Coordinates of C-alpha atoms and ligand atoms in Angstrom, one line a residue:
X280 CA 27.9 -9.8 51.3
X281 CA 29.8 -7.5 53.5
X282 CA 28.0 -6.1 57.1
X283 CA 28.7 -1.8 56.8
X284 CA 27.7 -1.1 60.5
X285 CA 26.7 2.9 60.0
X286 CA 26.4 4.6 63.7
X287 CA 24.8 8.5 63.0
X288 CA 24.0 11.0 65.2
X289 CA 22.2 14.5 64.8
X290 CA 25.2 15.7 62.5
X291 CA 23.6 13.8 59.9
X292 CA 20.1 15.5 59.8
X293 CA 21.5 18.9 60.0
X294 CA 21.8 19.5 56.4
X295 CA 18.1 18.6 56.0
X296 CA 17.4 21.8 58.7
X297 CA 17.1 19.9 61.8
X298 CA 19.7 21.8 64.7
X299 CA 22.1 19.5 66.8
X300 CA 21.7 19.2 70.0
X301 CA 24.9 20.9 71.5
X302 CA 25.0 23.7 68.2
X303 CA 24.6 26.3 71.0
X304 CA 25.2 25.6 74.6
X305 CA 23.4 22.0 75.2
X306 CA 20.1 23.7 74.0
X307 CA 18.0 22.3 71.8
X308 CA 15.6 24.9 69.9
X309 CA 16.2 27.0 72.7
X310 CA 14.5 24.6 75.2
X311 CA 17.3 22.9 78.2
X312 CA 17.6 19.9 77.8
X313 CA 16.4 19.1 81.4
X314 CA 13.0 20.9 81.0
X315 CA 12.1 18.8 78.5
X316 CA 14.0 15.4 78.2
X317 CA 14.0 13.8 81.4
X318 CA 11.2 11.6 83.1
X319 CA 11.4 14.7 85.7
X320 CA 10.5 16.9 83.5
X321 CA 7.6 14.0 82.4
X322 CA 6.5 14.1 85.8
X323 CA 6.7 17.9 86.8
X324 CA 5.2 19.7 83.6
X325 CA 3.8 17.5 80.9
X326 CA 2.5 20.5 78.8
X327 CA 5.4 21.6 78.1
X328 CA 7.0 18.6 77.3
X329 CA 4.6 17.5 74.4
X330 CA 4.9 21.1 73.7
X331 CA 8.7 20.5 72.6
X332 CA 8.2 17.0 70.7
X333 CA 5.1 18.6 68.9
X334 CA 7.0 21.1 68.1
X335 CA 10.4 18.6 66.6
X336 CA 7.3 16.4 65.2
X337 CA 6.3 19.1 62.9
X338 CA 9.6 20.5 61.8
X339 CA 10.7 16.9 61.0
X340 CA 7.5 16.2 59.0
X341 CA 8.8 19.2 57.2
X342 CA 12.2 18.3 56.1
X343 CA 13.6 16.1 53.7
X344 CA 16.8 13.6 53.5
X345 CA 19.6 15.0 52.7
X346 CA 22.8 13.5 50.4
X347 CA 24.1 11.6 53.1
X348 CA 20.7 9.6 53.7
X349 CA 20.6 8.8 50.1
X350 CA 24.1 7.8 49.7
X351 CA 23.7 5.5 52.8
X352 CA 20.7 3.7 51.6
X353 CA 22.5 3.2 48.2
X354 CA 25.4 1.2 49.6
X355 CA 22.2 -1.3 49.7
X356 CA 23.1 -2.5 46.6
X357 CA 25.8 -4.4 47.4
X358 CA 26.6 -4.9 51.1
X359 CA 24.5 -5.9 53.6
X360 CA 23.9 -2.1 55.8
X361 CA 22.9 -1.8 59.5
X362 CA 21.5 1.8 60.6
X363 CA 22.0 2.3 64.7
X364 CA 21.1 6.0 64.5
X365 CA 20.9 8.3 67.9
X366 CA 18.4 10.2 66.0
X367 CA 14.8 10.4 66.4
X368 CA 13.6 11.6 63.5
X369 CA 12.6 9.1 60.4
X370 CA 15.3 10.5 57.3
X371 CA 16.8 7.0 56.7
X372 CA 13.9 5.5 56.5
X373 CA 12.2 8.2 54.1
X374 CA 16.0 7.8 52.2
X375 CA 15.3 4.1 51.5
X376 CA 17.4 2.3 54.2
X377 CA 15.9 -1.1 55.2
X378 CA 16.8 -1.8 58.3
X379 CA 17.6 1.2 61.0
X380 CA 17.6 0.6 64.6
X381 CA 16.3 3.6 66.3
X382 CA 18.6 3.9 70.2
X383 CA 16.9 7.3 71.2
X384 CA 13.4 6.0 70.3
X385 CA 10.7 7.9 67.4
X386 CA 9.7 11.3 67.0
X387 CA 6.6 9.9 64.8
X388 CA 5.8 7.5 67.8
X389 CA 3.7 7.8 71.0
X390 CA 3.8 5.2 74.0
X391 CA 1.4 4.8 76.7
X392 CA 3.2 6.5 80.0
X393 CA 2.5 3.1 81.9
X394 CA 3.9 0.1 79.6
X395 CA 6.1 0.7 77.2
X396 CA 4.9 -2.3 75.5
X397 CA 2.6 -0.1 73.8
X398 CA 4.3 2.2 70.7
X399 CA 1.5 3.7 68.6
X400 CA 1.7 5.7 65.3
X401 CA 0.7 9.1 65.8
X402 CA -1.9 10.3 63.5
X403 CA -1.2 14.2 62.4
X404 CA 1.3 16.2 64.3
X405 CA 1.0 16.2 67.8
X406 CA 0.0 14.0 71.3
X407 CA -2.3 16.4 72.9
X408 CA -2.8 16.1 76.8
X409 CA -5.5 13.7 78.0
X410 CA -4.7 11.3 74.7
X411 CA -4.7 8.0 76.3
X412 CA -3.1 4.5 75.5
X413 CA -5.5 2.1 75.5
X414 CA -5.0 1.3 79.9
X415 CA -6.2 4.4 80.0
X416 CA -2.5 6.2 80.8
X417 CA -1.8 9.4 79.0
X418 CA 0.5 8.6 75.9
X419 CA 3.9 10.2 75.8
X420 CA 6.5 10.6 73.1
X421 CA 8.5 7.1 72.4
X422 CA 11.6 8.9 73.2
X423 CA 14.2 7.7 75.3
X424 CA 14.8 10.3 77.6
X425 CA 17.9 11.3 79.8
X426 CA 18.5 9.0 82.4
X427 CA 16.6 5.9 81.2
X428 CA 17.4 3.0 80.1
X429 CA 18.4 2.0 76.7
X430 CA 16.5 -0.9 75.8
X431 CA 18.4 -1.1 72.1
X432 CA 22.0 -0.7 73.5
X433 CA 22.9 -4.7 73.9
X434 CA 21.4 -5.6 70.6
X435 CA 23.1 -2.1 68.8
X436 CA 26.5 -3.5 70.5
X437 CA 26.5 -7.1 69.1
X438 CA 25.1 -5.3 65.7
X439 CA 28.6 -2.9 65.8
X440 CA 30.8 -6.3 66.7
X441 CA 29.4 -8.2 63.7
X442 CA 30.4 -5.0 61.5
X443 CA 33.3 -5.4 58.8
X444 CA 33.1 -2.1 58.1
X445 CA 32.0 0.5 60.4
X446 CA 31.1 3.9 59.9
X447 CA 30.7 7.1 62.2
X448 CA 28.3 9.8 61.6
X449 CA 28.0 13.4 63.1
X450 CA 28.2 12.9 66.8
X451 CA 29.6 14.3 69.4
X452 CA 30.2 11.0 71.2
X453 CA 29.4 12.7 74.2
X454 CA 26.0 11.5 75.5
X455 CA 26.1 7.6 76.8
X456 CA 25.4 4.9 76.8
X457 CA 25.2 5.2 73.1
X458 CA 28.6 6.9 72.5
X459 CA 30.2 3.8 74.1
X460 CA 28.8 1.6 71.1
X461 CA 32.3 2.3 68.9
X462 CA 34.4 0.6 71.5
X463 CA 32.5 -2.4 70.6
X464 CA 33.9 -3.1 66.7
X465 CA 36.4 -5.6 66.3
X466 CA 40.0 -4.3 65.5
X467 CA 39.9 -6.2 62.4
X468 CA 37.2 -3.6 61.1
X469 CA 37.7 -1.1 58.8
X470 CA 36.5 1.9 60.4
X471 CA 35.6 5.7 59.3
X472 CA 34.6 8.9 60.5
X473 CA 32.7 11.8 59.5
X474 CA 32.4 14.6 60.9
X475 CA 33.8 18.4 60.7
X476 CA 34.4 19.0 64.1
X477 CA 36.1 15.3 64.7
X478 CA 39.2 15.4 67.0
X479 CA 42.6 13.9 66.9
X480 CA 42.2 11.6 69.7
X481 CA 39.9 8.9 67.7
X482 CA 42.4 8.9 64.9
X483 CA 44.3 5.8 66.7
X484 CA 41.0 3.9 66.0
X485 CA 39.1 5.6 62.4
X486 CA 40.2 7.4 59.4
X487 CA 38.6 10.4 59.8
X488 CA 37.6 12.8 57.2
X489 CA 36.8 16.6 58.7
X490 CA 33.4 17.2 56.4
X491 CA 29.9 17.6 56.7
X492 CA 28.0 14.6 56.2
X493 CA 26.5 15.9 53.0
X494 CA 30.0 16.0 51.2
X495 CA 31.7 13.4 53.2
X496 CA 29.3 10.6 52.9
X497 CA 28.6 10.3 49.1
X498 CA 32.3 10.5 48.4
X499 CA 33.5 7.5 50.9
X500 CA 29.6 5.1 49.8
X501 CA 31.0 5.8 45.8
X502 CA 34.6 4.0 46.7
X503 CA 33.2 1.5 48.9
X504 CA 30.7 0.7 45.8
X505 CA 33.7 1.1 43.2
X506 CA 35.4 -1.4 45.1
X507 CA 32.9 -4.3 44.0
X508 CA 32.5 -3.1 40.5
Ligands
NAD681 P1 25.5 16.4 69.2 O1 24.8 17.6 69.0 O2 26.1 16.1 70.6 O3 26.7 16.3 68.1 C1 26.4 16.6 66.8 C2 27.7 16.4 66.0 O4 27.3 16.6 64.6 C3 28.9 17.3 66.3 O5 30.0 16.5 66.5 C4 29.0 18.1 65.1 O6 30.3 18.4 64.8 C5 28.4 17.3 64.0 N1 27.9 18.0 62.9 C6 27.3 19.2 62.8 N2 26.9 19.5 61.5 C7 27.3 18.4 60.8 C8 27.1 18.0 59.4 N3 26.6 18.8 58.5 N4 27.6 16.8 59.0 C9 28.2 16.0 59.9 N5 28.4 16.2 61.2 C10 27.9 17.4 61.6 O7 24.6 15.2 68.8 P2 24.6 13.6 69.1 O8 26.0 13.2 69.3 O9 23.8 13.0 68.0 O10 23.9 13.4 70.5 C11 22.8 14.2 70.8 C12 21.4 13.5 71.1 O11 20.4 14.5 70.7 C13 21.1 12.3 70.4 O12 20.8 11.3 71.4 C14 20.0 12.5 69.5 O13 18.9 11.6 69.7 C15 19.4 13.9 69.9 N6 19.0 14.7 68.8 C16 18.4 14.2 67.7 C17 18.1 15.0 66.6 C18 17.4 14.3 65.3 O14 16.7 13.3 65.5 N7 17.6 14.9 64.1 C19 18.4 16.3 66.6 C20 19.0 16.9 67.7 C21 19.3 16.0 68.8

């Protein structure tokens, strides 16, 4: 069976209602990005921190896949399909993909604040302050935030050089370590990407095709499946 290496960022969720993170100005749901998403902010005002991932928790509990999740976990049926997805939220699982590799951590997740060793499901919506792991340390949302380390990032690399075909889902490419991931496929792979806002400068390396995931995903799964009719 062929290995389809599929890398996907927040451009894929957005048809299922769930913003980007750059769709205005580097906020996310109004909140910067550094008031909420850094071990600072952890460490300086922890209210509103679980404030904000209580908040995405719910609204991703209330969405759906969308065609591009679907269409992604179909291609199941006759290659052998690799999720690395910058996303945090659970739509290719809920879609039926087997095996996703989560970079940025889970929304649906809590971890004790002490050893990260210790990932719990959370039960309902939220992580309320004094909830504690069981050291006794208050849990916090299994997120990577910015500015720590990726523990996924060597394993999501030698996932992306093992792909024959790779493909590139809604992302800016802007926020590393993860956006370095593509330089890791081997030039023998056939490689796509989808995106509207792609630009010219990664057409030396993909075929790009300028549409939203929802559009642009089911059209390029149905010839990759055609092909091994
Ligand atoms: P980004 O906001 O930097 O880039 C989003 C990309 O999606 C853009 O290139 C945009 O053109 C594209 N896009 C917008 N609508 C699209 C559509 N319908 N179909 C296809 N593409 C579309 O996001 P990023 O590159 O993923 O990096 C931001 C970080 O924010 C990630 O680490 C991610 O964990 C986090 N994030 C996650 C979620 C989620 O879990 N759903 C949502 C927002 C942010």
């Amino acid at each position: 069976m062929k290995k389809i290496v599929v890398f996907t960022g927040s451009g894929v969720s957005a048809e299922s209602g769930l913003k980007t993170f750059r769709d205005s100005d580097g906020l996310w749901e109004n909140y910067r990005i550094e008031d909420v998403a850094t071990p600072q902010a952890w460490n300086r005002n922890r209210s509103m921190v679980l404030e904000f991932y209580n908040l995405r928790r719910k609204q991703v509990l209330q969405t759906k896949p969308n065609a591009a999740h679907f269409a992604l976990a179909h291609l199941e049926e006759k290659y052998d399909v690799q999720i690395i997805t910058q996303n945090i939220d659970d739509l290719h699982e809920r879609a039926g993909s087997a095996k996703v590799l989560h970079l940025h951590g889970e929304i649906l997740k809590s971890r004790s604040s002490t050893d990260h060793r210790l990932v719990y499901d959370i039960k309902g919506s939220e992580i309320k302050e004094g909830e504690k792991c069981e050291k006794g340390s208050q849990l916090r949302p299994h997120i990577v935030w910015f500015g720590e380390m990726v523990p996924e990032l060597e394993n999501a690399a030698r996932l992306v050089s093992l792909a024959d075909i790779f493909i590139v889902i809604g992302t800016s490419l802007l926020v590393y370590p993860a956006a370095g991931l593509v330089d890791y496929a081997s030039p023998e792979s056939e490689k796509y990407f989808i995106d509207p806002n792609a630009t010219e400068n990664l057409e030396d390396q993909f075929i790009i095709i300028k549409e939203k995931a929802g559009t642009g995903v089911p059209v390029l799964t149905e010839q990759l499946l055609n092909r091994l009719k």
